[in-house]
Amino acid sequence: MKELELYLHIPFCRKKCRYCDFISFAGCEEMTDAYVDAVCREIQTTAGYYQDRKIVSVYIGGGTPSILSCGQIERLMQCLMSSFRISGFRAKRRGLYLQKKSLPEVEISIECNPESISHEKLKLYRRLGINRLSIGLQSTDDADLKMLGRVHDFNTFAAAFEAAREAGFSNINIDLMQAIPGQTLAAWKKVLFITGTFHPEHISAYSLMIEEGTVFEQLFREGRLDLPDEDTEREIYYYTRDFLEKAGYRRYEISNYSLPGYECRHNIGYWTRADYLGLGLHASSMINNVRWKNTDDLSKYIAGAGTEEREVLSRKEQMEEFMFLGLRLTDGVSRKEFFDLFKQDLDHTFEGVIPKLRSEGLLLSEGDQIRLTDRGMDVSNTVLAEFLLTS
Ligand code: SF4
């Protein structure tokens, strides 16, 4: 049976962070009920097309999914579980229960922010079969959190993390943000050290990007954002890798680290071009090399509007994506897999590029695998751009 990943978008947050350009709305709590109804409607009208697919992962992202009330998240999960073929689950009239003999093979993640986590919600998540939490921390320093426009402080995070462990979660990601305004290497070392004391199974450490339309972009344009210089940014980046590797985390993607066996299955699906179905506002899907996106207009979505953009990926685009996405993974890409998919030789397709990058020490070829070197990872944007095909 062919596999499928599901993504559900919850576009609500308590407050807009100053760097964020995601589709998320602050102060719209009164719309969450209608939104959950709209997502349930989309699930019910869509699921019929995918009954021949086995769902291998569900990712509830946002926004801040933990902002939903217990009743709302239960309604959403119940609808999802009773509509799709999700292994290890059966729907009951008054709730969802794991089938006793069959533990879920499926990874079900939910993104949470510390200020909206509660014991009650965590217990419910467990009962609903959610088996992975991704908590947005960003920094352990309260002054940083304030500057980023986050709602929570460090103590709120610490209490939320402890509550998650108490509730039985054994697969938790912590999101961190590096190279933020005013950050020194010494300050970042402290952030990483403190984060490490929680022993999460997974850490994502992305560098701050200045995105259009954000408060940070405005400050940047006015010259009022004190970003670390390039050398400090590099030092922070290398330190992250070295510190986390010494602590037992493996970097498996440019910005993602995990203890062995705790890599995020859902995200690996994106990087290996697995089929995924996105549900909710502005959610993207890619199935059988057709990509589409839902509307980004909240009122229209609630009123029942669906897909707005649809694109069939050409063979050239598929091959480029195979490389751009696959080379983000430290394991790289497989020549055999490329041949099985496209019936042509990878080295021949990217003739000239691979020997050039190898001679520059940016790429390694090891048997069937091609992967970026550490140096190649450092300059991945430039390296990956080399895989654009001209014809
Ligand atoms: S909590 Fe996340 S999605 Fe919401 S505004 Fe902040 S960064 Fe954006």
mmCIF file of C-alpha atoms and ligand atoms in Angstrom:
data_model
loop_
_atom_site.group_PDB
_atom_site.id
_atom_site.type_symbol
_atom_site.label_atom_id
_atom_site.label_comp_id
_atom_site.label_asym_id
_atom_site.label_seq_id
_atom_site.Cartn_x
_atom_site.Cartn_y
_atom_site.Cartn_z
ATOM 1 C CA MET A 1 0.000 0.000 0.000
ATOM 2 C CA LYS A 2 1.393 3.424 -0.952
ATOM 3 C CA GLU A 3 2.258 5.712 1.931
ATOM 4 C CA LEU A 4 1.052 9.230 2.623
ATOM 5 C CA GLU A 5 1.958 11.887 5.185
ATOM 6 C CA LEU A 6 -0.625 14.299 6.554
ATOM 7 C CA TYR A 7 -0.065 17.890 7.625
ATOM 8 C CA LEU A 8 -2.688 19.938 9.474
ATOM 9 C CA HIS A 9 -2.252 23.673 9.797
ATOM 10 C CA ILE A 10 -3.510 25.592 12.840
ATOM 11 C CA PRO A 11 -2.997 29.280 12.050
ATOM 12 C CA PHE A 12 -3.565 30.865 15.463
ATOM 13 C CA CYS A 13 -1.090 32.277 17.968
ATOM 14 C CA ARG A 14 -1.457 34.210 21.147
ATOM 15 C CA LYS A 15 0.722 37.009 19.815
ATOM 16 C CA LYS A 16 2.731 37.522 16.644
ATOM 17 C CA CYS A 17 6.487 37.049 17.132
ATOM 18 C CA ARG A 18 8.565 39.893 15.742
ATOM 19 C CA TYR A 19 10.456 37.705 13.230
ATOM 20 C CA CYS A 20 7.582 35.542 12.021
ATOM 21 C CA ASP A 21 6.092 35.522 8.536
ATOM 22 C CA PHE A 22 4.177 32.225 8.867
ATOM 23 C CA ILE A 23 0.471 32.171 8.188
ATOM 24 C CA SER A 24 -0.713 32.731 11.725
ATOM 25 C CA PHE A 25 -3.106 35.181 13.347
ATOM 26 C CA ALA A 26 -2.997 36.628 16.828
ATOM 27 C CA GLY A 27 -6.060 37.563 18.825
ATOM 28 C CA CYS A 28 -8.504 35.552 16.677
ATOM 29 C CA GLU A 29 -9.436 32.952 19.300
ATOM 30 C CA GLU A 30 -13.114 33.468 18.557
ATOM 31 C CA MET A 31 -12.526 31.979 15.086
ATOM 32 C CA THR A 32 -10.928 28.721 16.223
ATOM 33 C CA ASP A 33 -14.225 26.803 16.510
ATOM 34 C CA ALA A 34 -15.309 27.717 13.004
ATOM 35 C CA TYR A 35 -11.811 26.905 11.758
ATOM 36 C CA VAL A 36 -11.829 23.436 13.321
ATOM 37 C CA ASP A 37 -15.210 22.827 11.652
ATOM 38 C CA ALA A 38 -13.744 23.895 8.314
ATOM 39 C CA VAL A 39 -10.725 21.588 8.666
ATOM 40 C CA CYS A 40 -13.024 18.688 9.623
ATOM 41 C CA ARG A 41 -15.075 19.422 6.524
ATOM 42 C CA GLU A 42 -11.942 19.408 4.380
ATOM 43 C CA ILE A 43 -10.805 16.114 5.965
ATOM 44 C CA GLN A 44 -14.162 14.486 5.281
ATOM 45 C CA THR A 45 -14.362 15.632 1.674
ATOM 46 C CA THR A 46 -10.749 14.743 0.899
ATOM 47 C CA ALA A 47 -10.132 11.472 2.737
ATOM 48 C CA GLY A 48 -12.210 9.413 0.305
ATOM 49 C CA TYR A 49 -9.579 9.946 -2.404
ATOM 50 C CA TYR A 50 -6.859 8.422 -0.243
ATOM 51 C CA GLN A 51 -8.380 5.226 1.105
ATOM 52 C CA ASP A 52 -5.723 3.244 -0.772
ATOM 53 C CA ARG A 53 -3.004 5.072 1.158
ATOM 54 C CA LYS A 54 -1.466 4.147 4.480
ATOM 55 C CA ILE A 55 -0.849 7.205 6.660
ATOM 56 C CA VAL A 56 2.672 7.031 8.085
ATOM 57 C CA SER A 57 2.861 10.380 9.822
ATOM 58 C CA VAL A 58 0.633 13.193 10.952
ATOM 59 C CA TYR A 59 2.069 16.607 11.755
ATOM 60 C CA ILE A 60 -0.111 19.233 13.407
ATOM 61 C CA GLY A 61 1.753 22.475 12.863
ATOM 62 C CA GLY A 62 1.152 26.162 12.971
ATOM 63 C CA GLY A 63 0.790 28.742 14.243
ATOM 64 C CA THR A 64 0.362 27.320 17.681
ATOM 65 C CA PRO A 65 -1.726 24.118 17.622
ATOM 66 C CA SER A 66 -1.580 23.908 21.432
ATOM 67 C CA ILE A 67 -3.769 27.029 21.512
ATOM 68 C CA LEU A 68 -6.755 24.816 20.623
ATOM 69 C CA SER A 69 -8.938 23.727 23.528
ATOM 70 C CA CYS A 70 -9.189 20.068 24.540
ATOM 71 C CA GLY A 71 -12.589 19.801 22.874
ATOM 72 C CA GLN A 72 -11.295 21.270 19.610
ATOM 73 C CA ILE A 73 -8.224 19.073 19.348
ATOM 74 C CA GLU A 74 -10.275 15.979 20.211
ATOM 75 C CA ARG A 75 -12.799 16.841 17.496
ATOM 76 C CA LEU A 76 -10.034 17.320 14.948
ATOM 77 C CA MET A 77 -8.192 14.113 15.828
ATOM 78 C CA GLN A 78 -11.377 12.086 15.953
ATOM 79 C CA CYS A 79 -12.314 13.306 12.495
ATOM 80 C CA LEU A 80 -8.842 12.562 11.163
ATOM 81 C CA MET A 81 -8.593 9.104 12.659
ATOM 82 C CA SER A 82 -12.015 8.024 11.537
ATOM 83 C CA SER A 83 -11.502 9.347 7.985
ATOM 84 C CA PHE A 84 -8.020 8.112 7.041
ATOM 85 C CA ARG A 85 -6.340 4.731 7.364
ATOM 86 C CA ILE A 86 -4.003 5.388 10.238
ATOM 87 C CA SER A 87 -2.431 2.185 11.437
ATOM 88 C CA GLY A 88 -2.814 1.171 15.042
ATOM 89 C CA PHE A 89 -5.929 3.221 15.720
ATOM 90 C CA ARG A 90 -9.616 2.600 15.809
ATOM 91 C CA ALA A 91 -12.240 5.244 16.315
ATOM 92 C CA LYS A 92 -14.807 4.789 19.061
ATOM 93 C CA ARG A 93 -18.018 6.614 19.361
ATOM 94 C CA ARG A 94 -16.864 8.581 22.379
ATOM 95 C CA GLY A 95 -13.185 8.915 21.754
ATOM 96 C CA LEU A 96 -10.121 7.427 20.169
ATOM 97 C CA TYR A 97 -8.198 4.538 21.540
ATOM 98 C CA LEU A 98 -5.039 2.789 20.556
ATOM 99 C CA GLN A 99 -5.697 -0.777 19.535
ATOM 100 C CA LYS A 100 -4.178 -2.778 22.363
ATOM 101 C CA LYS A 101 -2.272 -5.282 20.287
ATOM 102 C CA SER A 102 -1.082 -2.946 17.627
ATOM 103 C CA LEU A 103 1.059 -0.067 18.737
ATOM 104 C CA PRO A 104 1.073 2.817 16.281
ATOM 105 C CA GLU A 105 3.695 2.696 13.592
ATOM 106 C CA VAL A 106 2.640 6.174 12.747
ATOM 107 C CA GLU A 107 4.415 9.274 14.080
ATOM 108 C CA ILE A 108 1.918 11.891 15.245
ATOM 109 C CA SER A 109 3.492 15.227 16.172
ATOM 110 C CA ILE A 110 2.010 18.405 17.496
ATOM 111 C CA GLU A 111 3.714 21.785 17.734
ATOM 112 C CA CYS A 112 3.252 23.495 21.083
ATOM 113 C CA ASN A 113 4.264 26.761 22.643
ATOM 114 C CA PRO A 114 5.009 26.768 26.375
ATOM 115 C CA GLU A 115 2.331 29.325 27.326
ATOM 116 C CA SER A 116 -0.502 27.181 25.992
ATOM 117 C CA ILE A 117 0.555 23.777 27.305
ATOM 118 C CA SER A 118 -1.376 22.339 30.268
ATOM 119 C CA HIS A 119 -1.441 19.003 32.106
ATOM 120 C CA GLU A 120 -4.945 18.435 30.852
ATOM 121 C CA LYS A 121 -4.006 18.994 27.209
ATOM 122 C CA LEU A 122 -0.916 16.807 27.482
ATOM 123 C CA LYS A 123 -2.902 13.927 28.950
ATOM 124 C CA LEU A 124 -5.448 14.286 26.186
ATOM 125 C CA TYR A 125 -2.740 14.339 23.486
ATOM 126 C CA ARG A 126 -1.404 11.055 24.832
ATOM 127 C CA ARG A 127 -4.861 9.508 24.895
ATOM 128 C CA LEU A 128 -5.432 10.622 21.302
ATOM 129 C CA GLY A 129 -2.258 8.854 20.211
ATOM 130 C CA ILE A 130 -0.068 11.915 19.704
ATOM 131 C CA ASN A 131 3.411 10.546 20.322
ATOM 132 C CA ARG A 132 5.752 13.433 19.540
ATOM 133 C CA LEU A 133 5.826 17.008 20.822
ATOM 134 C CA SER A 134 7.696 19.871 19.231
ATOM 135 C CA ILE A 135 8.066 22.737 21.689
ATOM 136 C CA GLY A 136 9.042 26.222 20.540
ATOM 137 C CA LEU A 137 11.610 27.511 23.009
ATOM 138 C CA GLN A 138 13.930 29.589 20.747
ATOM 139 C CA SER A 139 16.120 30.804 23.634
ATOM 140 C CA THR A 140 16.615 30.071 27.318
ATOM 141 C CA ASP A 141 17.294 33.743 28.017
ATOM 142 C CA ASP A 142 14.268 35.826 29.044
ATOM 143 C CA ALA A 143 15.720 38.999 27.521
ATOM 144 C CA ASP A 144 16.095 37.192 24.166
ATOM 145 C CA LEU A 145 12.556 35.880 24.383
ATOM 146 C CA LYS A 146 11.224 39.359 24.999
ATOM 147 C CA MET A 147 13.263 40.799 22.147
ATOM 148 C CA LEU A 148 11.950 38.070 19.786
ATOM 149 C CA GLY A 149 8.395 38.895 20.852
ATOM 150 C CA ARG A 150 7.731 35.475 22.365
ATOM 151 C CA VAL A 151 4.900 35.196 24.879
ATOM 152 C CA HIS A 152 6.597 32.756 27.249
ATOM 153 C CA ASP A 153 9.563 33.018 29.556
ATOM 154 C CA PHE A 154 12.085 30.313 30.347
ATOM 155 C CA ASN A 155 10.369 29.135 33.540
ATOM 156 C CA THR A 156 7.113 28.587 31.647
ATOM 157 C CA PHE A 157 9.011 26.426 29.190
ATOM 158 C CA ALA A 158 10.713 24.439 31.961
ATOM 159 C CA ALA A 159 7.368 23.715 33.633
ATOM 160 C CA ALA A 160 5.812 22.724 30.296
ATOM 161 C CA PHE A 161 8.676 20.377 29.481
ATOM 162 C CA GLU A 162 8.454 18.719 32.886
ATOM 163 C CA ALA A 163 4.689 18.349 32.499
ATOM 164 C CA ALA A 164 5.221 16.711 29.096
ATOM 165 C CA ARG A 165 7.591 14.143 30.604
ATOM 166 C CA GLU A 166 5.151 13.528 33.451
ATOM 167 C CA ALA A 167 2.406 12.932 30.914
ATOM 168 C CA GLY A 168 4.614 10.246 29.365
ATOM 169 C CA PHE A 169 6.042 11.913 26.261
ATOM 170 C CA SER A 170 9.325 10.249 25.350
ATOM 171 C CA ASN A 171 9.876 11.928 22.004
ATOM 172 C CA ILE A 172 10.199 15.694 22.348
ATOM 173 C CA ASN A 173 11.774 18.237 20.049
ATOM 174 C CA ILE A 174 12.947 21.637 21.200
ATOM 175 C CA ASP A 175 13.108 24.424 18.623
ATOM 176 C CA LEU A 176 15.932 26.929 19.062
ATOM 177 C CA MET A 177 16.810 30.012 17.088
ATOM 178 C CA GLN A 178 20.434 30.995 16.627
ATOM 179 C CA ALA A 179 22.218 34.123 15.403
ATOM 180 C CA ILE A 180 19.509 36.380 16.795
ATOM 181 C CA PRO A 181 20.101 40.119 17.390
ATOM 182 C CA GLY A 182 22.732 40.832 20.013
ATOM 183 C CA GLN A 183 23.730 37.170 20.399
ATOM 184 C CA THR A 184 27.365 36.394 21.164
ATOM 185 C CA LEU A 185 28.976 32.975 20.989
ATOM 186 C CA ALA A 186 29.172 32.926 24.808
ATOM 187 C CA ALA A 187 25.445 33.653 25.083
ATOM 188 C CA TRP A 188 24.591 30.910 22.584
ATOM 189 C CA LYS A 189 26.817 28.421 24.452
ATOM 190 C CA LYS A 190 24.717 29.053 27.538
ATOM 191 C CA VAL A 191 21.466 28.552 25.599
ATOM 192 C CA LEU A 192 22.682 25.213 24.239
ATOM 193 C CA PHE A 193 24.021 24.055 27.586
ATOM 194 C CA ILE A 194 20.760 24.792 29.384
ATOM 195 C CA THR A 195 18.720 23.184 26.604
ATOM 196 C CA GLY A 196 20.905 20.069 26.868
ATOM 197 C CA THR A 197 20.055 19.678 30.563
ATOM 198 C CA PHE A 198 16.479 18.814 29.546
ATOM 199 C CA HIS A 199 17.713 15.865 27.437
ATOM 200 C CA PRO A 200 15.219 16.267 24.607
ATOM 201 C CA GLU A 201 15.287 13.539 21.958
ATOM 202 C CA HIS A 202 15.492 16.080 19.145
ATOM 203 C CA ILE A 203 16.746 19.648 18.699
ATOM 204 C CA SER A 204 16.125 21.923 15.714
ATOM 205 C CA ALA A 205 18.440 24.921 15.580
ATOM 206 C CA TYR A 206 17.614 27.280 12.750
ATOM 207 C CA SER A 207 19.356 30.575 12.113
ATOM 208 C CA LEU A 208 17.188 33.657 12.195
ATOM 209 C CA MET A 209 16.078 34.788 8.746
ATOM 210 C CA ILE A 210 14.851 38.312 8.191
ATOM 211 C CA GLU A 211 11.507 37.835 6.467
ATOM 212 C CA GLU A 212 9.487 40.352 4.522
ATOM 213 C CA GLY A 213 6.665 42.088 6.314
ATOM 214 C CA THR A 214 7.932 41.347 9.833
ATOM 215 C CA VAL A 215 8.824 43.794 12.601
ATOM 216 C CA PHE A 216 12.418 42.600 12.302
ATOM 217 C CA GLU A 217 12.484 43.464 8.608
ATOM 218 C CA GLN A 218 11.357 46.989 9.409
ATOM 219 C CA LEU A 219 14.042 47.328 12.105
ATOM 220 C CA PHE A 220 16.638 45.863 9.758
ATOM 221 C CA ARG A 221 15.788 48.390 7.065
ATOM 222 C CA GLU A 222 16.098 51.181 9.600
ATOM 223 C CA GLY A 223 19.512 49.823 10.667
ATOM 224 C CA ARG A 224 18.211 49.108 14.152
ATOM 225 C CA LEU A 225 18.791 45.343 14.267
ATOM 226 C CA ASP A 226 22.081 44.359 15.845
ATOM 227 C CA LEU A 227 22.654 41.050 14.027
ATOM 228 C CA PRO A 228 25.787 38.976 14.781
ATOM 229 C CA ASP A 229 28.470 39.427 12.136
ATOM 230 C CA GLU A 230 29.245 36.642 9.699
ATOM 231 C CA ASP A 231 32.177 35.299 11.729
ATOM 232 C CA THR A 232 30.107 35.057 14.916
ATOM 233 C CA GLU A 233 27.308 33.399 12.978
ATOM 234 C CA ARG A 234 29.763 30.783 11.644
ATOM 235 C CA GLU A 235 31.203 30.199 15.134
ATOM 236 C CA ILE A 236 27.698 29.723 16.523
ATOM 237 C CA TYR A 237 26.894 27.281 13.745
ATOM 238 C CA TYR A 238 30.044 25.183 14.256
ATOM 239 C CA TYR A 239 29.687 25.241 18.003
ATOM 240 C CA THR A 240 26.118 23.931 17.751
ATOM 241 C CA ARG A 241 27.240 20.984 15.659
ATOM 242 C CA ASP A 242 30.219 20.131 17.854
ATOM 243 C CA PHE A 243 28.400 20.570 21.154
ATOM 244 C CA LEU A 244 25.382 18.518 20.144
ATOM 245 C CA GLU A 245 27.461 15.770 18.542
ATOM 246 C CA LYS A 246 29.499 15.465 21.733
ATOM 247 C CA ALA A 247 26.237 15.211 23.673
ATOM 248 C CA GLY A 248 25.147 12.232 21.547
ATOM 249 C CA TYR A 249 22.958 13.964 18.981
ATOM 250 C CA ARG A 250 23.494 13.189 15.339
ATOM 251 C CA ARG A 251 23.048 15.953 12.817
ATOM 252 C CA TYR A 252 20.862 14.285 10.204
ATOM 253 C CA GLU A 253 19.868 17.442 8.348
ATOM 254 C CA ILE A 254 21.483 20.872 8.041
ATOM 255 C CA SER A 255 19.660 22.262 11.104
ATOM 256 C CA ASN A 256 18.248 19.141 12.775
ATOM 257 C CA TYR A 257 19.808 16.913 15.424
ATOM 258 C CA SER A 258 18.452 13.847 17.172
ATOM 259 C CA LEU A 259 19.348 10.986 19.443
ATOM 260 C CA PRO A 260 19.622 7.775 17.394
ATOM 261 C CA GLY A 261 16.194 6.641 16.203
ATOM 262 C CA TYR A 262 14.459 9.926 16.994
ATOM 263 C CA GLU A 263 14.816 11.625 13.613
ATOM 264 C CA CYS A 264 11.549 13.305 12.629
ATOM 265 C CA ARG A 265 9.932 10.831 10.247
ATOM 266 C CA HIS A 266 7.527 13.406 8.888
ATOM 267 C CA ASN A 267 10.226 15.906 7.931
ATOM 268 C CA ILE A 268 12.431 13.190 6.457
ATOM 269 C CA GLY A 269 9.440 12.541 4.210
ATOM 270 C CA TYR A 270 9.626 16.120 2.914
ATOM 271 C CA TRP A 271 13.340 15.868 2.239
ATOM 272 C CA THR A 272 12.965 12.553 0.438
ATOM 273 C CA ARG A 273 9.975 13.768 -1.600
ATOM 274 C CA ALA A 274 7.386 11.478 -0.031
ATOM 275 C CA ASP A 275 3.769 12.252 -0.912
ATOM 276 C CA TYR A 276 2.046 14.539 1.574
ATOM 277 C CA LEU A 277 -1.415 15.959 1.935
ATOM 278 C CA GLY A 278 -1.813 19.327 3.641
ATOM 279 C CA LEU A 279 -5.079 20.234 5.289
ATOM 280 C CA GLY A 280 -6.053 23.669 6.549
ATOM 281 C CA LEU A 281 -5.273 27.252 5.682
ATOM 282 C CA HIS A 282 -2.499 27.681 3.103
ATOM 283 C CA ALA A 283 -1.460 24.042 3.566
ATOM 284 C CA SER A 284 0.593 22.580 0.689
ATOM 285 C CA SER A 285 0.277 19.112 -0.749
ATOM 286 C CA MET A 286 2.398 17.118 -3.129
ATOM 287 C CA ILE A 287 1.041 13.862 -4.446
ATOM 288 C CA ASN A 288 2.287 12.025 -7.527
ATOM 289 C CA ASN A 289 4.368 15.081 -8.441
ATOM 290 C CA VAL A 290 1.410 17.436 -8.473
ATOM 291 C CA ARG A 291 1.719 20.240 -5.960
ATOM 292 C CA TRP A 292 -1.090 22.421 -4.722
ATOM 293 C CA LYS A 293 -1.805 24.933 -2.005
ATOM 294 C CA ASN A 294 -4.956 25.919 -0.154
ATOM 295 C CA THR A 295 -6.127 29.501 0.020
ATOM 296 C CA ASP A 296 -4.379 31.799 2.513
ATOM 297 C CA ASP A 297 -7.561 33.781 3.178
ATOM 298 C CA LEU A 298 -8.907 32.715 6.578
ATOM 299 C CA SER A 299 -12.494 33.870 6.016
ATOM 300 C CA LYS A 300 -12.611 32.239 2.595
ATOM 301 C CA TYR A 301 -11.196 28.997 3.994
ATOM 302 C CA ILE A 302 -13.769 28.925 6.779
ATOM 303 C CA ALA A 303 -16.452 29.561 4.165
ATOM 304 C CA GLY A 304 -15.298 26.481 2.269
ATOM 305 C CA ALA A 305 -12.706 27.694 -0.275
ATOM 306 C CA GLY A 306 -10.059 25.153 -1.144
ATOM 307 C CA THR A 307 -7.139 24.901 -3.506
ATOM 308 C CA GLU A 308 -5.861 28.037 -5.178
ATOM 309 C CA GLU A 309 -2.602 27.089 -6.841
ATOM 310 C CA ARG A 310 -1.886 23.830 -8.637
ATOM 311 C CA GLU A 311 1.283 22.898 -10.455
ATOM 312 C CA VAL A 312 2.427 19.724 -12.185
ATOM 313 C CA LEU A 313 6.137 19.264 -11.602
ATOM 314 C CA SER A 314 8.154 18.636 -14.746
ATOM 315 C CA ARG A 315 10.658 15.800 -14.837
ATOM 316 C CA LYS A 316 13.465 18.372 -14.673
ATOM 317 C CA GLU A 317 11.948 19.947 -11.544
ATOM 318 C CA GLN A 318 11.537 16.537 -9.926
ATOM 319 C CA MET A 319 15.201 15.704 -10.531
ATOM 320 C CA GLU A 320 16.355 19.071 -9.197
ATOM 321 C CA GLU A 321 14.199 18.702 -6.109
ATOM 322 C CA PHE A 322 15.529 15.193 -5.529
ATOM 323 C CA MET A 323 18.979 16.754 -5.202
ATOM 324 C CA PHE A 324 18.092 20.037 -3.404
ATOM 325 C CA LEU A 325 16.075 18.291 -0.739
ATOM 326 C CA GLY A 326 17.983 15.016 -0.457
ATOM 327 C CA LEU A 327 21.356 16.711 -0.055
ATOM 328 C CA ARG A 328 20.037 18.584 2.987
ATOM 329 C CA LEU A 329 20.220 15.215 4.749
ATOM 330 C CA THR A 330 23.637 14.224 6.046
ATOM 331 C CA ASP A 331 23.147 10.758 4.493
ATOM 332 C CA GLY A 332 22.714 12.437 1.122
ATOM 333 C CA VAL A 333 21.094 10.828 -1.907
ATOM 334 C CA SER A 334 21.268 7.405 -3.499
ATOM 335 C CA ARG A 335 22.309 6.949 -7.112
ATOM 336 C CA LYS A 336 20.221 3.782 -7.333
ATOM 337 C CA GLU A 337 17.132 5.534 -6.037
ATOM 338 C CA PHE A 338 17.635 8.287 -8.607
ATOM 339 C CA PHE A 339 17.963 5.711 -11.370
ATOM 340 C CA ASP A 340 14.897 3.760 -10.182
ATOM 341 C CA LEU A 341 12.835 6.946 -10.239
ATOM 342 C CA PHE A 342 14.060 8.625 -13.404
ATOM 343 C CA LYS A 343 15.591 5.762 -15.387
ATOM 344 C CA GLN A 344 18.720 7.757 -15.994
ATOM 345 C CA ASP A 345 22.109 8.013 -14.423
ATOM 346 C CA LEU A 346 22.548 10.641 -11.702
ATOM 347 C CA ASP A 347 26.194 11.419 -12.549
ATOM 348 C CA HIS A 348 25.339 11.787 -16.197
ATOM 349 C CA THR A 349 22.343 14.035 -15.430
ATOM 350 C CA PHE A 350 24.407 16.414 -13.317
ATOM 351 C CA GLU A 351 27.498 16.048 -15.476
ATOM 352 C CA GLY A 352 30.238 18.463 -14.539
ATOM 353 C CA VAL A 353 28.620 19.531 -11.247
ATOM 354 C CA ILE A 354 29.540 16.491 -9.176
ATOM 355 C CA PRO A 355 33.267 16.351 -10.128
ATOM 356 C CA LYS A 356 33.519 20.126 -9.639
ATOM 357 C CA LEU A 357 31.970 20.066 -6.155
ATOM 358 C CA ARG A 358 34.061 17.027 -5.223
ATOM 359 C CA SER A 359 37.269 18.750 -6.269
ATOM 360 C CA GLU A 360 36.267 21.767 -4.175
ATOM 361 C CA GLY A 361 35.784 19.504 -1.153
ATOM 362 C CA LEU A 362 32.068 20.255 -0.937
ATOM 363 C CA LEU A 363 30.685 16.876 -1.962
ATOM 364 C CA LEU A 364 31.575 13.262 -1.229
ATOM 365 C CA SER A 365 30.823 10.221 -3.312
ATOM 366 C CA GLU A 366 30.747 6.996 -1.308
ATOM 367 C CA GLY A 367 29.582 3.974 -3.275
ATOM 368 C CA ASP A 368 25.902 4.466 -4.003
ATOM 369 C CA GLN A 369 25.625 7.626 -1.884
ATOM 370 C CA ILE A 370 26.434 11.222 -2.690
ATOM 371 C CA ARG A 371 26.464 13.639 0.198
ATOM 372 C CA LEU A 372 27.660 17.076 1.201
ATOM 373 C CA THR A 373 30.825 17.373 3.252
ATOM 374 C CA ASP A 374 30.745 19.463 6.443
ATOM 375 C CA ARG A 375 32.050 22.363 4.400
ATOM 376 C CA GLY A 376 29.406 21.736 1.753
ATOM 377 C CA MET A 377 26.733 21.842 4.467
ATOM 378 C CA ASP A 378 28.092 25.180 5.687
ATOM 379 C CA VAL A 379 27.533 26.753 2.294
ATOM 380 C CA SER A 380 24.599 24.585 1.308
ATOM 381 C CA ASN A 381 22.596 27.344 -0.384
ATOM 382 C CA THR A 382 25.364 27.982 -2.885
ATOM 383 C CA VAL A 383 26.127 24.294 -3.377
ATOM 384 C CA LEU A 384 22.518 23.245 -3.896
ATOM 385 C CA ALA A 385 22.012 25.987 -6.489
ATOM 386 C CA GLU A 386 24.560 24.152 -8.663
ATOM 387 C CA PHE A 387 21.989 21.401 -9.209
ATOM 388 C CA LEU A 388 19.682 23.598 -11.277
ATOM 389 C CA LEU A 389 19.412 21.935 -14.661
ATOM 390 C CA THR A 390 19.580 24.094 -17.740
ATOM 391 C CA SER A 391 17.350 21.926 -19.927
HETATM 392 S S1 SF4 B 1 4.510 31.280 17.820
HETATM 393 FE FE1 SF4 B 1 5.452 30.522 15.933
HETATM 394 S S2 SF4 B 1 3.908 30.734 14.330
HETATM 395 FE FE2 SF4 B 1 3.242 31.954 16.110
HETATM 396 S S3 SF4 B 1 3.925 33.991 15.668
HETATM 397 FE FE3 SF4 B 1 5.524 33.028 16.904
HETATM 398 S S4 SF4 B 1 6.936 32.095 15.425
HETATM 399 FE FE4 SF4 B 1 5.057 32.629 14.335
#
